[in-house]
PDB file of C-alpha atoms in Angstrom:
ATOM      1  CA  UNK A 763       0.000   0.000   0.000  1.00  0.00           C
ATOM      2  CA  UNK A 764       0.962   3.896  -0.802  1.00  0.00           C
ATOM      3  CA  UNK A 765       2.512   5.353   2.543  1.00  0.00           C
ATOM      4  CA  UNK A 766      -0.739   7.559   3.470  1.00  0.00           C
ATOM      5  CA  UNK A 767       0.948  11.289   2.638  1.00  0.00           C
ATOM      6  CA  UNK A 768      -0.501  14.630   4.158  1.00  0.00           C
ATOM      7  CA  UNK A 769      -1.120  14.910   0.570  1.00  0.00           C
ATOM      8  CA  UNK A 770      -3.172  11.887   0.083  1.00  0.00           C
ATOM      9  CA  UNK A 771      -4.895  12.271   3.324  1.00  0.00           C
ATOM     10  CA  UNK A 772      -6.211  15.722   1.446  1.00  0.00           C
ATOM     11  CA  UNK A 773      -7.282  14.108  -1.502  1.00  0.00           C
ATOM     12  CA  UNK A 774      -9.684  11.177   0.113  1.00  0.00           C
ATOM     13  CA  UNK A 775     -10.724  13.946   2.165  1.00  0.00           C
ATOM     14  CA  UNK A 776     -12.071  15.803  -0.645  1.00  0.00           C
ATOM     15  CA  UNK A 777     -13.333  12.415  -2.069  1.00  0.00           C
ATOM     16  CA  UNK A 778     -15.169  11.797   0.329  1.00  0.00           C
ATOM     17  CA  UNK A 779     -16.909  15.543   0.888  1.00  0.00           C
ATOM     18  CA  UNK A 780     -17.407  15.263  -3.034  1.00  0.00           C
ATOM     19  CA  UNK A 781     -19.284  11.688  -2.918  1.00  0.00           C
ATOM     20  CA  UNK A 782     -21.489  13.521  -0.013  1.00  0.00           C
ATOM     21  CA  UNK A 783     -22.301  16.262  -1.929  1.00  0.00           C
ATOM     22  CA  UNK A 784     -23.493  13.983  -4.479  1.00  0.00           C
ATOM     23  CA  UNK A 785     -25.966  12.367  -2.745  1.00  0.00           C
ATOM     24  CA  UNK A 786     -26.889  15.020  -0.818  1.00  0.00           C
ATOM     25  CA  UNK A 787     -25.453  15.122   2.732  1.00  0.00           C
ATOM     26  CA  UNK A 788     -28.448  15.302   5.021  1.00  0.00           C
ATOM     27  CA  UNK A 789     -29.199  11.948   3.348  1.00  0.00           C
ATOM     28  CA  UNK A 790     -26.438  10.411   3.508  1.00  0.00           C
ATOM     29  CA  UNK A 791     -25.993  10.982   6.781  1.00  0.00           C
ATOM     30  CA  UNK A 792     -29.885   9.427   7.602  1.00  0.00           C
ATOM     31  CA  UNK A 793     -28.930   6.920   5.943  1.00  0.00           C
ATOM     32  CA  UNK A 794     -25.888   5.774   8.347  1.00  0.00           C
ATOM     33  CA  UNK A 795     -28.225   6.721  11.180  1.00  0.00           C
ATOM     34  CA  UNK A 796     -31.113   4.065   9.671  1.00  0.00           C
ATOM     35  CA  UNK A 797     -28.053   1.729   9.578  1.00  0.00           C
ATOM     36  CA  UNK A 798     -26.994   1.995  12.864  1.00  0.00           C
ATOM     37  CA  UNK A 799     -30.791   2.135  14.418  1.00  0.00           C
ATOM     38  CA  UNK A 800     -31.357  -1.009  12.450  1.00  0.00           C
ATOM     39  CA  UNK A 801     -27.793  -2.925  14.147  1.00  0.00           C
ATOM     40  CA  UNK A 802     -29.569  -2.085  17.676  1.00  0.00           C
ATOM     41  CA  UNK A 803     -32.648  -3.588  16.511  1.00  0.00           C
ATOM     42  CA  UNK A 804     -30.427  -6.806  15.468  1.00  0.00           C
ATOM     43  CA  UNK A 805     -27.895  -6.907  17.941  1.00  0.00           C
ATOM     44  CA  UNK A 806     -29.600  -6.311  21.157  1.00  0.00           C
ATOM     45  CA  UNK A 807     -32.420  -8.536  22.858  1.00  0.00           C
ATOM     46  CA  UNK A 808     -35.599  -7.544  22.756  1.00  0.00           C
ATOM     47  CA  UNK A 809     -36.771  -6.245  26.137  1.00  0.00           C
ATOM     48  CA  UNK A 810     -33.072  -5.183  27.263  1.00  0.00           C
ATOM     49  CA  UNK A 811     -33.250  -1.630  26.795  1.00  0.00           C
ATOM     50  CA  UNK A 812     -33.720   0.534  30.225  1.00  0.00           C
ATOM     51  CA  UNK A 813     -37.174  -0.236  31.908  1.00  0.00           C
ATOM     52  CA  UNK A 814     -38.452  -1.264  28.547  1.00  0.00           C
ATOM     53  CA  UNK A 815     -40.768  -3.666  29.099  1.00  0.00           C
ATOM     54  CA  UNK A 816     -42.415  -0.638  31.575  1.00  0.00           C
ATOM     55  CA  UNK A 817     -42.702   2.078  28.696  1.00  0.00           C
ATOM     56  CA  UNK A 818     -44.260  -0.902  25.968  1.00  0.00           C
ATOM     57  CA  UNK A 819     -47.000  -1.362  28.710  1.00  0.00           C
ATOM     58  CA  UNK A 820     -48.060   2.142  28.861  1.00  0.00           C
ATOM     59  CA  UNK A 821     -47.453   2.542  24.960  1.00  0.00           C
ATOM     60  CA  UNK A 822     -50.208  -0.960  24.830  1.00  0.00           C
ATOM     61  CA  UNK A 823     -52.564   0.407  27.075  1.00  0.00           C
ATOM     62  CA  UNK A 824     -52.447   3.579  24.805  1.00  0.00           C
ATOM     63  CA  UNK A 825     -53.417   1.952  21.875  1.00  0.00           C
ATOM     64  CA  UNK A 826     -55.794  -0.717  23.632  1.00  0.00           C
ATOM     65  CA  UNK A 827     -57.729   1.126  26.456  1.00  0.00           C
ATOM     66  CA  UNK A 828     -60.969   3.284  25.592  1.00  0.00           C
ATOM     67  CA  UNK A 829     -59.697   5.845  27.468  1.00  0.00           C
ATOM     68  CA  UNK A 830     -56.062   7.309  28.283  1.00  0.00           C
ATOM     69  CA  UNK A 831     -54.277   5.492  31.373  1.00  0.00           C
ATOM     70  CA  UNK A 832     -53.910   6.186  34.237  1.00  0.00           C
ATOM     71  CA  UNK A 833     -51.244   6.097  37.316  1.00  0.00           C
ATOM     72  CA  UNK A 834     -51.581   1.933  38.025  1.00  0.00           C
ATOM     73  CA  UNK A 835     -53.568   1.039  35.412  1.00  0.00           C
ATOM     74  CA  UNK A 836     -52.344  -2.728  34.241  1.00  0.00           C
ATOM     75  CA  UNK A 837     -53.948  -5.405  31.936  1.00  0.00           C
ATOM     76  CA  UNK A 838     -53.075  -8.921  33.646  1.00  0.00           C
ATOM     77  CA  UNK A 839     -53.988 -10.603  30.646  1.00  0.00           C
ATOM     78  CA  UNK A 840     -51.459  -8.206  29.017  1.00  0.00           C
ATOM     79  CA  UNK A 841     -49.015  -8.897  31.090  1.00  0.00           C
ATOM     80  CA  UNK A 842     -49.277 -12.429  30.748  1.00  0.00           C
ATOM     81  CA  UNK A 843     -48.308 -12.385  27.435  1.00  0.00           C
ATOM     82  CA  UNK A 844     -45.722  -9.828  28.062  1.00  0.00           C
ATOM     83  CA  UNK A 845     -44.307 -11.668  30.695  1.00  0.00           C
ATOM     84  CA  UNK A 846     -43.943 -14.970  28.037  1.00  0.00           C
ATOM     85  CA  UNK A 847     -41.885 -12.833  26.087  1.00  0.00           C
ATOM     86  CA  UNK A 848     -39.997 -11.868  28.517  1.00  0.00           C
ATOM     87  CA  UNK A 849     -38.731 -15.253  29.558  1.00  0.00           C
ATOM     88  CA  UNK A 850     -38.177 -16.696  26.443  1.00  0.00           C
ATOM     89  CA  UNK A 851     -35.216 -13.869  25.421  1.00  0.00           C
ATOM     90  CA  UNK A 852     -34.282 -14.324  28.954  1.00  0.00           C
ATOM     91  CA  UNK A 853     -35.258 -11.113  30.845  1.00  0.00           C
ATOM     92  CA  UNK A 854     -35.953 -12.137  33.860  1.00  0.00           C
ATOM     93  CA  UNK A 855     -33.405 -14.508  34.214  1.00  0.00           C
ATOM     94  CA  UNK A 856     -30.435 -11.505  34.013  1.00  0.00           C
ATOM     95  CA  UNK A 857     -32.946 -10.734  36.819  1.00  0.00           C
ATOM     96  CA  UNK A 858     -32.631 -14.041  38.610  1.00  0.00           C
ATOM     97  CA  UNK A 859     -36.511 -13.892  39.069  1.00  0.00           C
ATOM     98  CA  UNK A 860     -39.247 -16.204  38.126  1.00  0.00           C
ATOM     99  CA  UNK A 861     -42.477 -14.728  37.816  1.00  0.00           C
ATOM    100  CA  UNK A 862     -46.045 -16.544  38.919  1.00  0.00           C
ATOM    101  CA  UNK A 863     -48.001 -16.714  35.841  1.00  0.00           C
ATOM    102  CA  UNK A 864     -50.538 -18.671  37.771  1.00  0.00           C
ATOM    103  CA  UNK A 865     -51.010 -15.804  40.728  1.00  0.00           C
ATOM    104  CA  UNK A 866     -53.891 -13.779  39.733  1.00  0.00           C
ATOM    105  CA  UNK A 867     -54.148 -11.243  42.866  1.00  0.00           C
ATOM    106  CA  UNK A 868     -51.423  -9.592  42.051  1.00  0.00           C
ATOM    107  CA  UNK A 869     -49.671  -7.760  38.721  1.00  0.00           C
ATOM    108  CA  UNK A 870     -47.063  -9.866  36.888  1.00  0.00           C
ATOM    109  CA  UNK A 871     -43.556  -8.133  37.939  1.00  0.00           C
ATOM    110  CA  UNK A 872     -42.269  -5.817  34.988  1.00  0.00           C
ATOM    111  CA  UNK A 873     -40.317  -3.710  36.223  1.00  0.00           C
ATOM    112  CA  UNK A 874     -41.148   0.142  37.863  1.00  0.00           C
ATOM    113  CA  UNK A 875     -44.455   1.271  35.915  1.00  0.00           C
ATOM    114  CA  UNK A 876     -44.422   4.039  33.806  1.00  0.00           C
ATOM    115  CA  UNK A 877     -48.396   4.772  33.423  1.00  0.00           C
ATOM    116  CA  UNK A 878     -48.439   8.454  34.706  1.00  0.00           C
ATOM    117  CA  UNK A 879     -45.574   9.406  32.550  1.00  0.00           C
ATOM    118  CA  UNK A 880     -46.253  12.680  30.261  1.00  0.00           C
ATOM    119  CA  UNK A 881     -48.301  11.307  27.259  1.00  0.00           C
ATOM    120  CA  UNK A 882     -46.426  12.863  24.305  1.00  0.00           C
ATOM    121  CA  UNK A 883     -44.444   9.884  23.211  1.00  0.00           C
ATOM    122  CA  UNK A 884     -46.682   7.239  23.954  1.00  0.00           C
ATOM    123  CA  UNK A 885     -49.320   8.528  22.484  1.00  0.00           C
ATOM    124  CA  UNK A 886     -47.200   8.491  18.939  1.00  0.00           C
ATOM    125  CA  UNK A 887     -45.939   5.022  19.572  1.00  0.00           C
ATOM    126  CA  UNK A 888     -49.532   3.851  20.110  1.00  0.00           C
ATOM    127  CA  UNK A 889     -50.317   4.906  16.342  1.00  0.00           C
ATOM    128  CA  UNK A 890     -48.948   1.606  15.002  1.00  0.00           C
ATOM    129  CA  UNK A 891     -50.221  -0.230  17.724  1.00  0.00           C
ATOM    130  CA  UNK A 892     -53.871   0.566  16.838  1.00  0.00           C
ATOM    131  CA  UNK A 893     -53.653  -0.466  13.742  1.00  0.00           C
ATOM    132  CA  UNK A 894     -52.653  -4.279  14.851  1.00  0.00           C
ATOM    133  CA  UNK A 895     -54.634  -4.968  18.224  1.00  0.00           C
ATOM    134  CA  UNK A 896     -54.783  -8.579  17.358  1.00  0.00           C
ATOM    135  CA  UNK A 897     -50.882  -8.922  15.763  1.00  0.00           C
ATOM    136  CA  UNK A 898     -48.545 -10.833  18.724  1.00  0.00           C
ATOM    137  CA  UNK A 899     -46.928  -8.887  21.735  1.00  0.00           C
ATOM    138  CA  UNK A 900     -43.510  -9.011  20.176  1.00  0.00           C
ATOM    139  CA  UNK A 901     -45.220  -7.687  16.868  1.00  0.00           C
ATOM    140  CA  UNK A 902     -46.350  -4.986  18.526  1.00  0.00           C
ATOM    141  CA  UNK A 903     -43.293  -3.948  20.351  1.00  0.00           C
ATOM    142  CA  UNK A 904     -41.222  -3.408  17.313  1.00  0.00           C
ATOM    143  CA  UNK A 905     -43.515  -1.420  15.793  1.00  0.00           C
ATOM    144  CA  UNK A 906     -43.331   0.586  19.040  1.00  0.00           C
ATOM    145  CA  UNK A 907     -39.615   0.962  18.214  1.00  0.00           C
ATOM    146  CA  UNK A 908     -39.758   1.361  14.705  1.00  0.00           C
ATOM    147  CA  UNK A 909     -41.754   4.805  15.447  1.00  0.00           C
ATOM    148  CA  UNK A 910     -38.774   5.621  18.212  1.00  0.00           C
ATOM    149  CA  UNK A 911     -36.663   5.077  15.210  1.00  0.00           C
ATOM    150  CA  UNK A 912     -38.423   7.321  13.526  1.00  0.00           C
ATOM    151  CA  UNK A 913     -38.230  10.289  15.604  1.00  0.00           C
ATOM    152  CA  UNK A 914     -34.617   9.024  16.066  1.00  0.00           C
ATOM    153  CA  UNK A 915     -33.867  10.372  12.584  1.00  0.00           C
ATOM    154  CA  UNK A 916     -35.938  13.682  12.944  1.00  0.00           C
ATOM    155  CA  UNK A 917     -33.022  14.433  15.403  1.00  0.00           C
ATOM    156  CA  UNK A 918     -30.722  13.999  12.769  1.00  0.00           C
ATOM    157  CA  UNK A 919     -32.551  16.428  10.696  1.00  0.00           C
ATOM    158  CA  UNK A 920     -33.167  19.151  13.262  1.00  0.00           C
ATOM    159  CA  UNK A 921     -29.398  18.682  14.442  1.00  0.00           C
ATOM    160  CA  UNK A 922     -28.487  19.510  10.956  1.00  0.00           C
ATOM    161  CA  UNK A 923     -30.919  22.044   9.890  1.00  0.00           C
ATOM    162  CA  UNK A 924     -29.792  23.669  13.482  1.00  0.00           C
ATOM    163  CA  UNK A 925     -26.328  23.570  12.602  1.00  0.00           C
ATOM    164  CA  UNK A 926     -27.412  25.365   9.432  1.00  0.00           C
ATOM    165  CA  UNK A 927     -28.529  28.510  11.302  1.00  0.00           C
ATOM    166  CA  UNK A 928     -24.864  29.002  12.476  1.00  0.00           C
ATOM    167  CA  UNK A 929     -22.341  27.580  10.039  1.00  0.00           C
ATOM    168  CA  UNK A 930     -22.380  27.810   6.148  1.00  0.00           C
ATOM    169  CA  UNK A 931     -23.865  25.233   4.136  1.00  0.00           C
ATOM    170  CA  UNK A 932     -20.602  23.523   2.779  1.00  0.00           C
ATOM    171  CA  UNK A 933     -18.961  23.534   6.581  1.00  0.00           C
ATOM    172  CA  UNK A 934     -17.243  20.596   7.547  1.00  0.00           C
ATOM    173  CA  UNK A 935     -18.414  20.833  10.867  1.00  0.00           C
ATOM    174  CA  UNK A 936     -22.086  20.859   9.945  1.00  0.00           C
ATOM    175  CA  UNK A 937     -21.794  17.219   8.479  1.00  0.00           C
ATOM    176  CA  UNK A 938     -18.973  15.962  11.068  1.00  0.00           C
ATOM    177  CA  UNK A 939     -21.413  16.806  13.988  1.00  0.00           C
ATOM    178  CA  UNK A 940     -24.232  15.280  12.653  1.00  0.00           C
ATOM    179  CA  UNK A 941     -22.537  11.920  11.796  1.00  0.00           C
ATOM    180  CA  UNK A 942     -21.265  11.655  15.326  1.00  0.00           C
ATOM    181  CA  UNK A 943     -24.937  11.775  16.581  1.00  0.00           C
ATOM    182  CA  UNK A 944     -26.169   9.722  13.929  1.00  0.00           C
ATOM    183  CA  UNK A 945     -23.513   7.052  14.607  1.00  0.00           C
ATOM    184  CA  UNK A 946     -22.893   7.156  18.142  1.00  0.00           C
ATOM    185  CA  UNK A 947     -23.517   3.343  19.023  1.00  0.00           C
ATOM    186  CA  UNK A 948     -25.015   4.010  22.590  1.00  0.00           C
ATOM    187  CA  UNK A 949     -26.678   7.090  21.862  1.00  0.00           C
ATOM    188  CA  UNK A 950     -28.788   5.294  18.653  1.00  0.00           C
ATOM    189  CA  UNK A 951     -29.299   1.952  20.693  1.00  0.00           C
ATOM    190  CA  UNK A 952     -31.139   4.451  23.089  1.00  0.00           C
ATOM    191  CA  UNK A 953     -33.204   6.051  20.604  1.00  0.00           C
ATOM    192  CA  UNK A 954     -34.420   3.198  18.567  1.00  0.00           C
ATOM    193  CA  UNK A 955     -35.596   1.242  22.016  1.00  0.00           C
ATOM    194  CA  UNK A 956     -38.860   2.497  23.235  1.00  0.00           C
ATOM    195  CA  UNK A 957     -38.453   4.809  26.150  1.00  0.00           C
ATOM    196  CA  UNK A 958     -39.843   8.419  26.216  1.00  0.00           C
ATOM    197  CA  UNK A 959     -36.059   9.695  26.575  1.00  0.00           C
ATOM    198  CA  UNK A 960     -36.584   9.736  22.627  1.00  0.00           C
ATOM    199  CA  UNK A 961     -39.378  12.538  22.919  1.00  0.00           C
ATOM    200  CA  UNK A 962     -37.471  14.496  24.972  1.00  0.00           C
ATOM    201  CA  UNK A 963     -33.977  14.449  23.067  1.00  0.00           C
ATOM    202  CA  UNK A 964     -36.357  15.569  19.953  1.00  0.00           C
ATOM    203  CA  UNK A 965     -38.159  18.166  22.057  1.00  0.00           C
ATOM    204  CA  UNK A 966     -34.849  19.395  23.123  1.00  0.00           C
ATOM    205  CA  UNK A 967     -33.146  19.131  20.123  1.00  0.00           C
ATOM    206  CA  UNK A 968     -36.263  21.280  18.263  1.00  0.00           C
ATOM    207  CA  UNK A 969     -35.887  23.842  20.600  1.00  0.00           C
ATOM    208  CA  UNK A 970     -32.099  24.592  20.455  1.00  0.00           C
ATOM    209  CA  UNK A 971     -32.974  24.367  16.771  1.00  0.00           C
ATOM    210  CA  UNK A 972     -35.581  26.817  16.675  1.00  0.00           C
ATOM    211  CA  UNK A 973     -33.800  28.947  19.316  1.00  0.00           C
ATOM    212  CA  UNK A 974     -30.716  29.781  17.038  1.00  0.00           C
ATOM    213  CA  UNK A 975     -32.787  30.138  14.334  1.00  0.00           C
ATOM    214  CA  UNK A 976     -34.862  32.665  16.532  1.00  0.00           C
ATOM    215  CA  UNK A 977     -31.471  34.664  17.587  1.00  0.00           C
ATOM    216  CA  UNK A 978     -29.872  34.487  13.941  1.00  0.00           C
ATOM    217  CA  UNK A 979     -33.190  35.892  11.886  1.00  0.00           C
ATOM    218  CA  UNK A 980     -35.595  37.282  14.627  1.00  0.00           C
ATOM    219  CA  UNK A 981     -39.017  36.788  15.146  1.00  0.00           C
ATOM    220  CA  UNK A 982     -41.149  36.239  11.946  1.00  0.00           C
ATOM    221  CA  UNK A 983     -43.978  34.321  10.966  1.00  0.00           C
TER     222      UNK A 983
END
């Protein structure tokens, strides 16, 4: 192989900002981020993201319940099934616990409920849900993270488009920023699992977005 040169590290650098510019850089870079959201969803277990199994239950009783949940509110049957899941891609037994499936006076053990939670990002991850109320537990749950994956990549495009209000379009440090989010391994194995910290990284990330944009143009319409 060539010795790699200051020279020839300047070339493939240019290479490679040329091949982005060709296919257009925001997508590009959405691209690696799909890529990456779609390793989590292959690599890790389902059910072994933080308190997942919690967040799914509210996100189920979202889509299932006539009316909105409340604080406590638990489907035993649900859980049930949940709980099946559960033990066959061994969550409970990182746990060391064995849950009663048999014990009817009390809720199957899922972890620290998160019914009572703001309703924002359940409420969108229930969207799927309704439209498969008879489709298996597990079925359900990754379309719960497919729409987590989803507003995964809208942070992508408000970290770029926020970028945009402060550096010029061709910056190097618009694109390099936004491909460390987008490919930060623990960072996208959070956002494509379902847990509301997804709603609130986009909430946040929106309103840093919107706030430069604010101080750069002023208020307008």
């Amino acid at each position: 192989f060539a010795p790699l040169t200051s020279n020839t590290l300047t070339l493939r650098l240019r290479a490679a900002l040329g091949a982005l510019r060709r296919l257009g850089a925001l997508r590009f870079i959405l691209a690696l981020a799909l890529l990456e959201g779609l390793v989590c969803f292959i690599a890790i277990p389902p059910w072994w993201h933080n308190d997942e199994p919690a967040h799914f239950e509210y996100v189920w009783l979202a889509a299932h319940s006539p009316t909105w949940p409340v604080e406590g509110q638990y489907d035993q049957s649900m859980r049930k099934e949940l709980a099946l899941s559960l033990i066959k891609y061994g969550w409970y037994a990182i746990r060391n616990y064995k849950p009663d499936l048999n014990n009817t006076s009390q809720p199957i053990w899922i972890n620290t409920p998160q019914t009572g939670d703001k309703p924002g990002y359940y409420f969108l991850a229930s969207l799927p849900l309704r439209l498969i109320p008879n489709a298996p537990i597990i079925v359900q749950y990754f379309a719960a993270r497919s729409v987590s994956l989803l507003l995964y990549l809208l942070i992508i495009v408000a970290v770029w488009y926020g970028l945009g209000e402060i550096l010029p379009g061709n910056h190097p440090l618009r694109w390099m920023a936004s491909v460390f989010v987008a490919t930060l391994p623990a960072f996208a194995d959070e956002m494509s699992s379902v847990n509301n910290d997804v709603s609130a990284v986009l909430a946040a990330t929106l309103f840093l977005w919107a706030s430069l944009r604010l101080m750069r143009r002023g208020y307008s319409i």
